[in-house]
Amino acid sequence: MTVSQDRYSSIAIWLHWILAILILGQIAGGLITEDIESKALKFELVQWHKSFGMLVLVLSFFRLYWRFAHKPPAPPAAMTGAEKMIVKITHVLFYVLMIGIPLFGWMVVSASPKDIDLTLFKIIPWPHLPFIPKGENSVEILKEVHEYLAFAMLGLLALHVLAALKHHYKDKDDVLTRMVTFMKPKR
Ligand code: HEM
Ligand code: HEM
């Protein structure tokens, strides 16, 4: 494990922002697709949703590995023990959701009696998960879990963004700047 520095590694920063964009796009895309009338357009959009969703899953596993291999910068000295604990819980929950949401999406597809082949980005053949009971009932339950987890992510994100802004504008510490490559870390 490398020594803690005053900011996140550039790989951690890139992964953070690329995944933030992909995940927000996935939540918006999933919700918009739900209400589309045209069957052909809906089918096409859902295939892209599955492809980008699997990309989120793969990148999140890599990010988790990276997080363990590279020590993040230490929390600001003024932070209390309780605050540090809340930050830790939030970050762990983010990882659980970043991996759990696409896993449940994958389970939805694997449970479908329609047995639609998964081909990511129209070129990469991808297997279904084994041992998932097939049937409309399982699809409905798994879809609900997939959706509720996505809403939980939105709730957590609201807290996360408010906390980042509070640190930057009220506490005036380096919590935001150390996660943004082009910002000079505040000292
Ligand atoms: C970070 C990744 C993902 C996020 C945030 C996400 C989010 C969402 C949301 C908000 C919905 C709308 C709720 C619903 O229709 O029940 C949805 C639907 C869906 N998602 Fe995902 N999803 C992700 C990854 C995946 C993956 C990896 C797959 C499959 C491989 C997948 C398959 C589906 C399917 C089949 C639907 C239902 C589409 C429909 O019939 O309207 N999702 N997703
Ligand atoms: C779905 C979107 C997002 C997810 C899943 C997410 C997740 C995470 C995670 C897991 C960390 C811990 C560091 C790491 O392991 O890389 C982190 C740190 C951070 N995030 Fe996000 N984030 C998202 C969006 C945002 C947004 C929109 C902002 C903008 C204000 C933001 C600002 C930060 C900051 C400033 C840190 C550093 C906090 C610290 O050092 O304690 N994040 N984020």
CSV table of C-alpha atoms and ligand atoms in Angstrom, one decimal:
chain,number,residue,atom,x,y,z
A,1,MET,CA,0.0,0.0,0.0
A,2,THR,CA,1.4,3.4,-1.0
A,3,VAL,CA,1.8,6.2,1.5
A,4,SER,CA,-1.1,8.6,2.2
A,5,GLN,CA,-0.7,11.9,0.2
A,6,ASP,CA,-2.5,15.2,0.3
A,7,ARG,CA,-4.9,14.3,-2.6
A,8,TYR,CA,-6.4,11.2,-4.2
A,9,SER,CA,-4.3,9.5,-7.0
A,10,SER,CA,-5.2,10.6,-10.5
A,11,ILE,CA,-6.6,7.2,-11.3
A,12,ALA,CA,-8.9,7.4,-8.2
A,13,ILE,CA,-10.0,10.9,-9.3
A,14,TRP,CA,-10.7,9.8,-12.9
A,15,LEU,CA,-12.6,6.7,-11.8
A,16,HIS,CA,-14.6,8.8,-9.3
A,17,TRP,CA,-15.8,11.3,-12.0
A,18,ILE,CA,-16.2,8.8,-14.9
A,19,LEU,CA,-18.3,6.5,-12.6
A,20,ALA,CA,-20.3,9.5,-11.3
A,21,ILE,CA,-21.3,10.5,-14.9
A,22,LEU,CA,-22.0,6.9,-15.9
A,23,ILE,CA,-24.1,6.1,-12.8
A,24,LEU,CA,-26.2,9.3,-13.1
A,25,GLY,CA,-26.7,8.6,-16.8
A,26,GLN,CA,-27.8,5.1,-15.9
A,27,ILE,CA,-30.3,6.3,-13.4
A,28,ALA,CA,-31.7,8.9,-15.7
A,29,GLY,CA,-31.6,6.5,-18.7
A,30,GLY,CA,-33.3,3.7,-16.7
A,31,LEU,CA,-36.1,5.9,-15.5
A,32,ILE,CA,-36.7,7.5,-18.9
A,33,THR,CA,-36.7,4.1,-20.7
A,34,GLU,CA,-39.4,2.8,-18.4
A,35,ASP,CA,-42.0,5.1,-19.9
A,36,ILE,CA,-41.1,4.8,-23.6
A,37,GLU,CA,-44.0,3.5,-25.7
A,38,SER,CA,-42.2,2.4,-28.9
A,39,LYS,CA,-41.1,-1.2,-28.3
A,40,ALA,CA,-38.2,-1.0,-30.8
A,41,LEU,CA,-36.8,2.1,-29.3
A,42,LYS,CA,-37.2,0.8,-25.8
A,43,PHE,CA,-35.5,-2.5,-26.7
A,44,GLU,CA,-32.5,-0.5,-28.2
A,45,LEU,CA,-32.2,1.8,-25.2
A,46,VAL,CA,-32.3,-1.1,-22.7
A,47,GLN,CA,-29.5,-2.8,-24.6
A,48,TRP,CA,-27.3,0.3,-24.2
A,49,HIS,CA,-28.4,0.5,-20.5
A,50,LYS,CA,-27.3,-3.1,-19.9
A,51,SER,CA,-23.9,-2.4,-21.7
A,52,PHE,CA,-23.1,0.8,-19.8
A,53,GLY,CA,-24.4,-0.9,-16.6
A,54,MET,CA,-21.9,-3.8,-17.0
A,55,LEU,CA,-19.2,-1.2,-17.6
A,56,VAL,CA,-20.1,0.4,-14.2
A,57,LEU,CA,-19.8,-3.1,-12.6
A,58,VAL,CA,-16.4,-3.8,-14.1
A,59,LEU,CA,-15.0,-0.3,-13.3
A,60,SER,CA,-16.4,-0.5,-9.8
A,61,PHE,CA,-14.6,-3.7,-9.1
A,62,PHE,CA,-11.4,-2.2,-10.4
A,63,ARG,CA,-12.0,1.0,-8.3
A,64,LEU,CA,-12.5,-1.2,-5.2
A,65,TYR,CA,-9.2,-2.9,-5.9
A,66,TRP,CA,-7.5,0.5,-6.4
A,67,ARG,CA,-9.0,1.9,-3.2
A,68,PHE,CA,-7.5,-1.0,-1.2
A,69,ALA,CA,-4.1,-0.7,-3.0
A,70,HIS,CA,-3.8,3.1,-2.6
A,71,LYS,CA,-4.3,4.8,0.8
A,72,PRO,CA,-6.6,7.9,0.4
A,73,PRO,CA,-5.6,11.2,1.9
A,74,ALA,CA,-6.2,11.6,5.6
A,75,PRO,CA,-9.5,13.3,6.7
A,76,PRO,CA,-9.2,17.0,7.7
A,77,ALA,CA,-7.7,17.4,11.2
A,78,ALA,CA,-10.9,19.3,12.4
A,79,MET,CA,-13.1,16.3,11.7
A,80,THR,CA,-14.6,14.6,14.7
A,81,GLY,CA,-14.6,10.8,15.2
A,82,ALA,CA,-18.3,10.6,14.5
A,83,GLU,CA,-17.9,12.6,11.3
A,84,LYS,CA,-15.1,10.3,10.2
A,85,MET,CA,-17.4,7.3,10.9
A,86,ILE,CA,-20.2,8.8,8.8
A,87,VAL,CA,-17.9,9.4,5.9
A,88,LYS,CA,-16.6,5.8,6.1
A,89,ILE,CA,-20.1,4.4,6.2
A,90,THR,CA,-21.2,6.6,3.2
A,91,HIS,CA,-18.2,5.5,1.1
A,92,VAL,CA,-18.7,1.8,1.9
A,93,LEU,CA,-22.4,2.1,1.0
A,94,PHE,CA,-21.5,3.7,-2.3
A,95,TYR,CA,-19.3,0.7,-3.1
A,96,VAL,CA,-22.1,-1.7,-2.1
A,97,LEU,CA,-24.5,0.2,-4.4
A,98,MET,CA,-22.0,0.7,-7.3
A,99,ILE,CA,-21.6,-3.1,-7.4
A,100,GLY,CA,-25.1,-4.1,-6.1
A,101,ILE,CA,-27.2,-2.1,-8.6
A,102,PRO,CA,-25.6,-3.5,-11.8
A,103,LEU,CA,-25.6,-7.0,-10.2
A,104,PHE,CA,-29.4,-6.8,-9.7
A,105,GLY,CA,-29.8,-5.5,-13.2
A,106,TRP,CA,-27.8,-8.6,-14.4
A,107,MET,CA,-30.0,-10.8,-12.3
A,108,VAL,CA,-33.2,-9.2,-13.9
A,109,VAL,CA,-31.9,-10.1,-17.4
A,110,SER,CA,-30.8,-13.6,-16.3
A,111,ALA,CA,-34.3,-14.3,-14.7
A,112,SER,CA,-36.2,-13.2,-17.8
A,113,PRO,CA,-38.1,-16.1,-19.4
A,114,LYS,CA,-37.6,-14.3,-22.7
A,115,ASP,CA,-33.9,-15.4,-22.5
A,116,ILE,CA,-32.5,-12.4,-24.4
A,117,ASP,CA,-28.8,-12.8,-25.2
A,118,LEU,CA,-26.6,-10.2,-23.6
A,119,THR,CA,-24.2,-8.6,-26.1
A,120,LEU,CA,-22.4,-5.6,-24.7
A,121,PHE,CA,-22.0,-2.6,-27.0
A,122,LYS,CA,-23.3,-4.9,-29.8
A,123,ILE,CA,-20.0,-6.8,-29.9
A,124,ILE,CA,-19.0,-8.4,-26.6
A,125,PRO,CA,-21.0,-11.6,-25.8
A,126,TRP,CA,-21.8,-11.7,-22.0
A,127,PRO,CA,-23.2,-14.7,-20.1
A,128,HIS,CA,-26.3,-14.7,-18.0
A,129,LEU,CA,-25.9,-15.4,-14.3
A,130,PRO,CA,-26.5,-19.1,-13.3
A,131,PHE,CA,-28.9,-20.2,-10.6
A,132,ILE,CA,-31.3,-17.3,-11.0
A,133,PRO,CA,-34.9,-18.7,-10.9
A,134,LYS,CA,-36.5,-17.8,-14.3
A,135,GLY,CA,-40.0,-16.4,-14.5
A,136,GLU,CA,-42.0,-13.1,-14.6
A,137,ASN,CA,-42.3,-13.2,-10.8
A,138,SER,CA,-38.6,-13.1,-10.2
A,139,VAL,CA,-38.1,-10.5,-12.9
A,140,GLU,CA,-40.6,-8.2,-11.1
A,141,ILE,CA,-39.1,-8.6,-7.7
A,142,LEU,CA,-35.5,-8.2,-8.9
A,143,LYS,CA,-36.5,-5.1,-11.0
A,144,GLU,CA,-38.1,-3.6,-7.9
A,145,VAL,CA,-34.9,-4.1,-5.9
A,146,HIS,CA,-32.8,-2.8,-8.8
A,147,GLU,CA,-35.0,0.4,-8.9
A,148,TYR,CA,-35.0,0.9,-5.1
A,149,LEU,CA,-31.3,0.6,-4.8
A,150,ALA,CA,-31.0,3.2,-7.6
A,151,PHE,CA,-33.2,5.6,-5.5
A,152,ALA,CA,-31.0,4.8,-2.4
A,153,MET,CA,-28.0,5.8,-4.5
A,154,LEU,CA,-29.7,9.2,-5.3
A,155,GLY,CA,-30.4,9.8,-1.6
A,156,LEU,CA,-26.8,9.0,-0.6
A,157,LEU,CA,-25.6,11.2,-3.4
A,158,ALA,CA,-27.6,14.2,-2.2
A,159,LEU,CA,-25.9,13.8,1.3
A,160,HIS,CA,-22.5,13.3,-0.3
A,161,VAL,CA,-22.7,16.5,-2.6
A,162,LEU,CA,-24.1,18.6,0.3
A,163,ALA,CA,-21.2,17.4,2.5
A,164,ALA,CA,-18.6,18.2,-0.2
A,165,LEU,CA,-20.1,21.7,-0.7
A,166,LYS,CA,-20.2,22.3,3.1
A,167,HIS,CA,-16.5,21.4,3.4
A,168,HIS,CA,-15.5,23.6,0.4
A,169,TYR,CA,-17.6,26.7,1.2
A,170,LYS,CA,-18.2,26.6,5.0
A,171,ASP,CA,-15.2,24.7,6.5
A,172,LYS,CA,-12.9,25.9,3.6
A,173,ASP,CA,-10.9,22.7,3.8
A,174,ASP,CA,-9.3,20.5,1.0
A,175,VAL,CA,-12.0,17.8,0.9
A,176,LEU,CA,-13.3,18.9,-2.5
A,177,THR,CA,-10.1,20.1,-4.1
A,178,ARG,CA,-8.3,16.8,-3.5
A,179,MET,CA,-10.9,15.0,-5.6
A,180,VAL,CA,-10.6,17.4,-8.5
A,181,THR,CA,-7.4,17.2,-10.7
A,182,PHE,CA,-7.5,20.9,-11.9
A,183,MET,CA,-8.1,22.4,-8.4
A,184,LYS,CA,-5.1,23.4,-6.3
A,185,PRO,CA,-5.4,21.5,-3.0
A,186,LYS,CA,-6.2,24.0,-0.2
A,187,ARG,CA,-3.8,23.8,2.7
B,1,HEM,C1,-25.0,1.5,-12.2
B,1,HEM,C2,-25.7,0.7,-13.0
B,1,HEM,C3,-27.2,0.8,-13.1
B,1,HEM,C4,-28.1,1.7,-12.7
B,1,HEM,C5,-27.9,3.0,-11.8
B,1,HEM,C6,-29.4,1.3,-13.2
B,1,HEM,C7,-30.6,1.9,-12.9
B,1,HEM,C8,-31.8,1.6,-13.4
B,1,HEM,C9,-33.1,2.3,-13.2
B,1,HEM,C10,-33.3,3.5,-12.4
B,1,HEM,C11,-34.0,1.6,-13.9
B,1,HEM,C12,-35.5,2.0,-14.0
B,1,HEM,C13,-36.4,1.2,-13.0
B,1,HEM,C14,-37.1,0.1,-13.6
B,1,HEM,O1,-37.5,0.0,-14.8
B,1,HEM,O2,-37.4,-0.9,-12.8
B,1,HEM,C15,-33.4,0.5,-14.5
B,1,HEM,C16,-34.1,-0.5,-15.3
B,1,HEM,C17,-33.5,-1.6,-15.8
B,1,HEM,N1,-32.2,-2.0,-15.7
B,1,HEM,FE1,-30.7,-0.9,-14.8
B,1,HEM,N2,-29.3,0.1,-13.9
B,1,HEM,C18,-27.9,-0.2,-13.9
B,1,HEM,C19,-27.3,-1.3,-14.5
B,1,HEM,C20,-28.0,-2.3,-15.1
B,1,HEM,C21,-27.4,-3.5,-15.7
B,1,HEM,C22,-25.9,-3.9,-15.6
B,1,HEM,C23,-28.4,-4.3,-16.2
B,1,HEM,C24,-28.3,-5.6,-16.9
B,1,HEM,C25,-27.3,-6.2,-17.4
B,1,HEM,C26,-29.6,-3.5,-16.1
B,1,HEM,C27,-30.9,-3.9,-16.5
B,1,HEM,C28,-32.0,-3.2,-16.4
B,1,HEM,C29,-33.3,-3.6,-16.9
B,1,HEM,C30,-33.6,-4.9,-17.7
B,1,HEM,C31,-34.2,-2.6,-16.6
B,1,HEM,C32,-35.7,-2.6,-16.9
B,1,HEM,C33,-35.9,-1.9,-18.2
B,1,HEM,C34,-37.4,-1.8,-18.5
B,1,HEM,O3,-38.0,-2.9,-18.8
B,1,HEM,O4,-38.0,-0.7,-18.5
B,1,HEM,N3,-29.4,-2.3,-15.4
B,1,HEM,N4,-32.1,0.5,-14.2
B,2,HEM,C1,-23.0,8.7,-8.3
B,2,HEM,C2,-22.1,9.6,-8.1
B,2,HEM,C3,-21.0,9.5,-7.0
B,2,HEM,C4,-20.5,8.4,-6.4
B,2,HEM,C5,-21.0,6.9,-6.5
B,2,HEM,C6,-19.4,8.9,-5.5
B,2,HEM,C7,-18.7,8.0,-4.7
B,2,HEM,C8,-17.6,8.4,-3.9
B,2,HEM,C9,-16.8,7.6,-3.2
B,2,HEM,C10,-16.9,6.1,-3.0
B,2,HEM,C11,-15.8,8.4,-2.6
B,2,HEM,C12,-14.6,7.9,-1.7
B,2,HEM,C13,-13.3,7.9,-2.4
B,2,HEM,C14,-13.1,6.8,-3.3
B,2,HEM,O1,-13.2,5.6,-2.9
B,2,HEM,O2,-12.8,7.0,-4.5
B,2,HEM,C15,-16.1,9.7,-3.0
B,2,HEM,C16,-15.3,10.8,-2.6
B,2,HEM,C17,-15.6,12.1,-2.9
B,2,HEM,N1,-16.7,12.5,-3.7
B,2,HEM,FE1,-18.0,11.4,-4.7
B,2,HEM,N2,-19.3,10.2,-5.6
B,2,HEM,C18,-20.3,10.6,-6.6
B,2,HEM,C19,-20.5,11.9,-7.0
B,2,HEM,C20,-19.9,13.0,-6.5
B,2,HEM,C21,-20.2,14.4,-6.8
B,2,HEM,C22,-21.3,14.8,-7.8
B,2,HEM,C23,-19.4,15.2,-6.1
B,2,HEM,C24,-19.4,16.7,-6.1
B,2,HEM,C25,-19.6,17.5,-5.2
B,2,HEM,C26,-18.5,14.3,-5.3
B,2,HEM,C27,-17.5,14.8,-4.5
B,2,HEM,C28,-16.7,13.9,-3.8
B,2,HEM,C29,-15.6,14.4,-3.0
B,2,HEM,C30,-15.2,15.9,-2.7
B,2,HEM,C31,-14.9,13.3,-2.4
B,2,HEM,C32,-13.7,13.2,-1.5
B,2,HEM,C33,-14.2,13.0,-0.1
B,2,HEM,C34,-13.2,12.7,0.9
B,2,HEM,O3,-12.0,12.8,0.7
B,2,HEM,O4,-13.6,12.3,2.0
B,2,HEM,N3,-18.9,13.0,-5.6
B,2,HEM,N4,-17.2,9.7,-3.8
